Short mmCIF file of C-alpha atoms in Angstrom, two decimals:
data_model
loop_
_atom_site.label_atom_id
_atom_site.label_comp_id
_atom_site.label_asym_id
_atom_site.label_seq_id
_atom_site.Cartn_x
_atom_site.Cartn_y
_atom_site.Cartn_z
CA UNK A 6 17.19 2.46 -11.12
CA UNK A 7 17.67 4.74 -8.22
CA UNK A 8 21.12 3.72 -7.37
CA UNK A 9 22.80 5.33 -4.10
CA UNK A 10 23.44 2.72 -1.90
CA UNK A 11 20.21 0.99 -2.65
CA UNK A 12 21.16 -3.05 -3.02
CA UNK A 13 18.84 -5.87 -4.82
CA UNK A 14 18.37 -9.28 -4.23
CA UNK A 15 16.01 -11.97 -4.32
CA UNK A 16 15.23 -14.65 -1.79
CA UNK A 17 12.88 -17.62 -1.25
CA UNK A 18 9.92 -16.94 0.65
CA UNK A 19 6.89 -19.00 0.96
CA UNK A 20 7.51 -20.95 -2.21
CA UNK A 21 8.24 -17.87 -4.59
CA UNK A 22 10.66 -15.51 -5.69
CA UNK A 23 10.41 -11.58 -3.86
CA UNK A 24 12.62 -9.25 -4.73
CA UNK A 25 13.92 -7.00 -2.10
CA UNK A 26 15.47 -3.25 -2.26
CA UNK A 27 17.59 -2.49 0.97
CA UNK A 28 19.94 -0.19 2.29
CA UNK A 29 21.23 0.36 5.42
CA UNK A 30 22.84 -1.47 8.72
CA UNK A 31 20.66 -1.75 12.43
CA UNK A 32 17.40 -2.34 13.47
CA UNK A 33 15.20 -3.27 10.46
CA UNK A 34 11.91 -1.76 9.10
CA UNK A 35 9.94 -3.65 6.65
CA UNK A 36 8.21 -0.93 3.90
CA UNK A 37 5.05 -2.21 2.14
CA UNK A 38 3.96 -0.99 -0.84
CA UNK A 39 0.58 -0.17 -2.27
CA UNK A 40 -1.06 -0.31 -5.86
CA UNK A 41 -0.13 0.94 -8.05
CA UNK A 42 3.29 0.76 -6.88
CA UNK A 43 6.45 -1.54 -5.85
CA UNK A 44 9.48 -1.12 -3.94
CA UNK A 45 10.48 2.35 -5.79
CA UNK A 46 7.54 3.84 -3.80
CA UNK A 47 9.53 3.93 -0.76
CA UNK A 48 13.36 5.30 -2.63
CA UNK A 49 12.79 8.35 0.08
CA UNK A 50 12.53 6.39 2.89
CA UNK A 51 14.95 3.71 2.24
CA UNK A 52 17.68 6.48 2.25
CA UNK A 53 16.48 8.52 5.16
CA UNK A 54 16.54 5.45 7.42
CA UNK A 55 19.55 4.13 6.37
CA UNK A 56 21.22 7.24 7.39
CA UNK A 57 19.25 7.30 10.72
CA UNK A 58 21.08 3.84 11.56
CA UNK A 59 18.31 1.51 10.62
CA UNK A 60 18.38 -1.47 7.88
CA UNK A 61 15.45 -0.61 5.47
CA UNK A 62 14.16 -3.06 3.27
CA UNK A 63 11.19 -2.70 0.84
CA UNK A 64 9.98 -5.96 -0.92
CA UNK A 65 8.04 -5.87 -3.90
CA UNK A 66 4.86 -7.95 -2.88
CA UNK A 67 3.67 -10.96 -4.66
CA UNK A 68 2.55 -9.91 -8.07
CA UNK A 69 4.72 -6.55 -8.12
CA UNK A 70 7.70 -5.18 -9.49
CA UNK A 71 10.69 -8.01 -9.86
CA UNK A 72 8.75 -10.41 -7.21
CA UNK A 73 6.94 -13.69 -8.96
CA UNK A 74 3.64 -13.63 -10.00
CA UNK A 75 1.70 -16.63 -9.62
CA UNK A 76 -0.86 -17.02 -12.57
CA UNK A 77 -3.73 -18.21 -10.19
CA UNK A 78 -5.76 -15.29 -8.64
CA UNK A 79 -6.29 -17.78 -5.87
CA UNK A 80 -2.70 -17.53 -5.18
CA UNK A 81 -3.14 -13.59 -3.74
CA UNK A 82 -4.94 -14.29 -0.13
CA UNK A 83 -4.00 -12.29 2.42
CA UNK A 84 -2.51 -15.64 4.05
CA UNK A 85 -0.37 -16.45 0.91
CA UNK A 86 0.90 -12.76 1.10
CA UNK A 87 1.43 -12.70 4.76
CA UNK A 88 3.36 -15.68 4.45
CA UNK A 89 5.49 -14.15 2.23
CA UNK A 90 6.18 -11.56 4.68
CA UNK A 91 6.87 -14.19 7.13
CA UNK A 92 9.73 -15.99 4.74
CA UNK A 93 11.15 -12.68 3.98
CA UNK A 94 11.73 -12.16 7.51
CA UNK A 95 13.14 -15.61 7.88
CA UNK A 96 15.39 -14.77 4.99
CA UNK A 97 16.72 -11.79 6.07
CA UNK A 98 17.44 -13.25 9.57
CA UNK A 99 14.84 -10.93 11.38
CA UNK A 100 12.81 -12.10 14.61
CA UNK A 101 11.05 -8.91 15.04
CA UNK A 102 10.70 -5.83 12.83
CA UNK A 103 9.35 -2.37 12.81
CA UNK A 104 6.74 -2.09 9.75
CA UNK A 105 5.42 0.31 7.64
CA UNK A 106 2.41 -0.18 5.01
CA UNK A 107 0.82 1.74 2.24
CA UNK A 108 -2.50 1.37 0.75
CA UNK A 109 -2.73 -2.44 -0.83
CA UNK A 110 0.68 -2.90 1.92
CA UNK A 111 -1.09 -0.93 4.45
CA UNK A 112 -3.74 -3.68 4.86
CA UNK A 113 -1.14 -6.41 4.46
CA UNK A 114 0.58 -4.58 6.85
CA UNK A 115 -2.55 -4.82 9.80
CA UNK A 116 -3.08 -8.76 8.50
CA UNK A 117 0.83 -9.51 9.40
CA UNK A 118 0.13 -7.77 12.84
CA UNK A 119 -3.09 -9.51 13.68
CA UNK A 120 -1.64 -12.88 12.54
CA UNK A 121 1.95 -12.63 14.03
CA UNK A 122 2.17 -10.03 16.31
CA UNK A 123 5.32 -11.46 17.57
CA UNK A 124 7.25 -10.50 14.79
CA UNK A 125 6.26 -6.83 14.66
CA UNK A 126 8.06 -4.32 17.13
CA UNK A 127 5.53 -1.46 15.84
CA UNK A 128 3.40 -0.66 12.76
CA UNK A 129 3.04 2.89 10.79
CA UNK A 130 0.31 2.49 8.43
CA UNK A 131 -0.62 5.12 5.62
CA UNK A 132 -3.78 5.55 4.15
CA UNK A 133 -5.77 2.65 4.99
CA UNK A 134 -7.59 2.04 8.31
CA UNK A 135 -7.87 -1.31 9.92
CA UNK A 136 -11.22 -2.94 8.59
CA UNK A 137 -12.83 -4.87 11.33
CA UNK A 138 -14.68 -7.74 9.70
CA UNK A 139 -18.38 -7.37 9.04
CA UNK A 140 -19.59 -11.20 9.08
CA UNK A 141 -22.76 -9.95 6.75
CA UNK A 142 -20.97 -8.03 4.09
CA UNK A 143 -18.02 -8.73 1.68
CA UNK A 144 -15.86 -5.90 1.34
CA UNK A 145 -16.25 -5.96 -2.93
CA UNK A 146 -20.09 -6.18 -2.57
CA UNK A 147 -20.31 -2.93 0.16
CA UNK A 148 -18.07 -1.24 -2.41
CA UNK A 149 -20.55 -2.23 -5.54
CA UNK A 150 -23.78 -1.17 -3.61
CA UNK A 151 -22.24 2.04 -2.75
CA UNK A 152 -20.84 2.99 -5.84
CA UNK A 153 -21.79 0.75 -8.18
CA UNK A 154 -20.11 -1.46 -10.85
CA UNK A 155 -17.81 1.27 -12.17
CA UNK A 156 -15.92 1.99 -8.77
CA UNK A 157 -12.33 1.16 -9.25
CA UNK A 158 -12.40 -1.63 -6.90
CA UNK A 159 -14.99 -3.03 -8.50
CA UNK A 160 -13.03 -2.86 -12.22
CA UNK A 161 -9.99 -4.18 -10.90
CA UNK A 162 -12.21 -7.74 -10.06
CA UNK A 163 -12.25 -8.39 -13.88
CA UNK A 164 -8.86 -10.46 -14.82
CA UNK A 165 -7.24 -8.45 -17.94
CA UNK A 166 -9.77 -5.78 -18.48
CA UNK A 167 -8.43 -3.11 -17.06
CA UNK A 168 -4.86 -4.02 -18.71
CA UNK A 169 -6.64 -3.71 -22.09
CA UNK A 170 -8.23 -0.41 -21.17
CA UNK A 171 -5.24 1.16 -19.99
CA UNK A 172 -2.89 -0.10 -23.11
CA UNK A 173 -5.11 1.26 -25.45
CA UNK A 174 -4.46 4.80 -23.23
CA UNK A 175 -0.82 4.41 -22.93
CA UNK A 176 0.78 3.32 -19.37
CA UNK A 177 2.78 6.70 -19.38
CA UNK A 178 -0.56 8.97 -19.58
CA UNK A 179 -2.32 6.01 -17.05
CA UNK A 180 0.50 6.88 -14.65
CA UNK A 181 0.65 10.47 -14.72
CA UNK A 182 -3.00 10.75 -13.75
CA UNK A 183 -3.04 8.12 -11.22
CA UNK A 184 -0.10 9.53 -9.13
CA UNK A 185 -0.85 13.06 -9.44
CA UNK A 186 -4.67 13.92 -10.37
CA UNK A 187 -6.68 11.20 -8.45
CA UNK A 188 -9.45 13.20 -6.86
CA UNK A 189 -10.43 13.35 -3.33
CA UNK A 190 -13.76 11.60 -3.90
CA UNK A 191 -14.83 7.91 -5.18
CA UNK A 192 -12.64 6.91 -7.98
CA UNK A 193 -14.54 5.60 -11.15
CA UNK A 194 -13.20 3.72 -14.37
CA UNK A 195 -16.31 3.72 -16.49
CA UNK A 196 -16.15 0.40 -18.61
CA UNK A 197 -14.73 1.20 -22.27
CA UNK A 198 -14.13 5.06 -21.27
CA UNK A 199 -11.59 4.65 -18.18
CA UNK A 200 -9.88 8.01 -18.04
CA UNK A 201 -10.95 9.04 -21.40
CA UNK A 202 -11.78 11.85 -20.52
CA UNK A 203 -9.11 12.99 -17.74
CA UNK A 204 -5.99 11.74 -20.35
CA UNK A 205 -6.49 14.77 -22.63
CA UNK A 206 -6.16 17.33 -19.92
CA UNK A 207 -2.41 18.70 -19.68
CA UNK A 208 -0.72 17.28 -16.27
CA UNK A 209 2.58 19.50 -15.05
CA UNK A 210 4.19 16.89 -12.92
CA UNK A 211 4.44 18.31 -9.23
CA UNK A 212 7.64 19.24 -7.52
CA UNK A 213 7.68 15.45 -5.64
CA UNK A 214 7.62 13.50 -8.86
CA UNK A 215 10.28 14.35 -11.87
CA UNK A 216 9.97 12.74 -14.93
CA UNK A 217 12.70 10.28 -14.69
CA UNK A 218 10.85 9.28 -11.24
CA UNK A 219 7.50 8.50 -13.29
CA UNK A 220 9.21 6.72 -16.25
CA UNK A 221 10.30 4.13 -13.48
CA UNK A 222 6.94 3.27 -12.74
CA UNK A 223 5.93 3.17 -16.42
CA UNK A 224 8.93 0.64 -17.15
CA UNK A 225 8.02 -1.53 -14.14
CA UNK A 226 3.99 -1.83 -15.36
CA UNK A 227 4.66 -2.04 -18.55
CA UNK A 228 6.48 -5.21 -17.74
CA UNK A 229 4.04 -6.53 -15.36
CA UNK A 230 0.34 -5.05 -16.08
CA UNK A 231 -2.00 -4.12 -13.20
CA UNK A 232 -3.64 -7.05 -11.93
CA UNK A 233 -2.68 -10.01 -9.74
CA UNK A 234 -8.04 -11.06 -0.17
CA UNK A 235 -9.72 -13.03 0.85
CA UNK A 236 -12.69 -12.13 2.98
CA UNK A 237 -13.88 -15.54 3.80
CA UNK A 238 -10.81 -16.99 4.92
CA UNK A 239 -10.30 -14.20 7.75
CA UNK A 240 -13.67 -15.46 9.48
CA UNK A 241 -11.75 -16.86 12.41
CA UNK A 242 -10.40 -13.74 13.23
CA UNK A 243 -13.63 -11.97 13.29
CA UNK A 244 -13.71 -9.50 16.25
CA UNK A 245 -9.81 -10.05 17.19
CA UNK A 246 -7.82 -7.05 17.45
CA UNK A 247 -4.45 -5.54 16.13
CA UNK A 248 -2.20 -5.80 19.51
CA UNK A 249 0.95 -4.15 18.31
CA UNK A 250 2.01 -0.17 19.08
CA UNK A 251 0.62 1.66 16.17
CA UNK A 252 0.59 5.24 14.35
CA UNK A 253 -1.99 5.87 11.53
CA UNK A 254 -1.16 8.66 8.88
CA UNK A 255 -3.48 9.73 6.19
CA UNK A 256 -3.80 13.00 4.13
CA UNK A 257 -7.05 15.09 3.77
CA UNK A 258 -7.29 14.77 -0.08
CA UNK A 259 -6.41 11.07 -0.09
CA UNK A 260 -9.48 9.48 -2.11
CA UNK A 261 -9.73 6.63 1.11
CA UNK A 262 -9.94 9.69 3.58
CA UNK A 263 -13.11 11.09 1.63
CA UNK A 264 -14.53 7.45 1.53
CA UNK A 265 -18.18 7.40 3.52
CA UNK A 266 -17.39 6.39 7.27
CA UNK A 267 -13.79 6.69 6.92
CA UNK A 268 -13.35 10.11 9.12
CA UNK A 269 -15.75 8.19 11.92
CA UNK A 270 -13.71 4.94 11.70
CA UNK A 271 -10.37 6.84 12.41
CA UNK A 272 -11.62 8.59 14.89
CA UNK A 273 -9.09 7.84 17.82
CA UNK A 274 -11.56 6.39 20.27
CA UNK A 275 -13.35 3.94 17.61
CA UNK A 276 -10.00 2.90 15.83
CA UNK A 277 -8.72 1.98 19.73
CA UNK A 278 -11.13 -0.24 19.88
CA UNK A 279 -10.28 -2.52 17.28
CA UNK A 280 -6.36 -1.36 17.52
CA UNK A 281 -5.48 -1.34 21.71
CA UNK A 282 -2.39 -0.08 21.20
CA UNK A 283 -2.93 2.83 18.90
CA UNK A 284 -0.49 5.91 19.98
CA UNK A 285 -1.48 8.62 17.44
CA UNK A 286 -3.94 9.35 14.60
CA UNK A 287 -2.41 11.82 12.25
CA UNK A 288 -4.57 13.87 9.33
CA UNK A 289 -2.19 15.33 7.10
CA UNK A 290 -3.15 18.50 5.56
CA UNK A 291 -3.57 19.24 1.70
CA UNK A 292 -1.99 15.89 0.92
CA UNK A 293 -3.30 13.17 -1.26
CA UNK A 294 -3.08 9.35 -1.38
CA UNK A 295 0.70 8.95 -2.26
CA UNK A 296 1.74 10.41 1.15
CA UNK A 297 5.32 9.14 1.33
CA UNK A 298 6.28 10.29 -1.88
CA UNK A 299 4.45 13.83 -1.81
CA UNK A 300 5.39 14.58 1.60
CA UNK A 301 8.46 12.35 2.30
CA UNK A 302 10.46 14.35 4.62
CA UNK A 303 7.39 14.93 7.00
CA UNK A 304 6.43 11.26 6.64
CA UNK A 305 10.26 10.04 7.60
CA UNK A 306 9.95 12.41 10.78
CA UNK A 307 6.32 11.16 11.91
CA UNK A 308 7.59 7.51 11.48
CA UNK A 309 11.15 8.29 13.27
CA UNK A 310 9.24 9.99 15.88
CA UNK A 311 7.47 6.84 16.88
CA UNK A 312 9.60 4.06 16.18
CA UNK A 313 12.62 6.03 18.29
CA UNK A 314 10.43 5.03 21.21
CA UNK A 315 11.18 1.38 20.75
#
């Protein structure tokens, strides 16, 4: 899967095995993938930043790809994943690194920067903005109140339910739709009918995703499935700020960007209250959720222009 100098190895971190894909020599950039994804989501960035003189490292987060997937759902808190990342940095001999996150990986990058700013030189996050803790409302409860039980995040709270529905549809069809056709609007997975209407609509793959690349995603998730935050545990950090130099990027066709309240929250002055070293907020026109794949060259340039200052 995707050679061209990308090396693969497994390190022991926080008591589990974490798979790494890496390329290049120089200052280290850690790329944290989202859902549904694994290290392969960063294939374009691994090649690009290695050529620019960086050591580009993309781990499979716990529960994804070829990293260990503990059976207990309580083993996937923010603390567990951030602990894994600190273990990875120690295993590769990195004191302080650049960090890039997307989706779930962006959320983990926010918490890595919040909990351990001493290990982060600078941060570029894609798609998911920093979520200041609301002491009164759990995130899933808020989503459920806004959108109902069939909102995709609410559906993924049911262990093994989505896997069963997706298995009936076929992982290939699920991924083809998920990677290319999620609307710039709230995304629903009705119980017993998830994606049933959408999958019958013929989908032509966009220029940024080949059949071979799609196959890599399908093959990996046929092995691992789709399900692996813990709001209560981060209560001590309520009101804390992310104090690392930061750039935030999102596409205007991303479903997150079109979530109620999101545009207001990424207003530069509003976001800077919680991320005081925020340098820039970039909204890319005509780009959806998978920005680092859809517009790889532009994203690479935006990341490099920021990190080269440090």
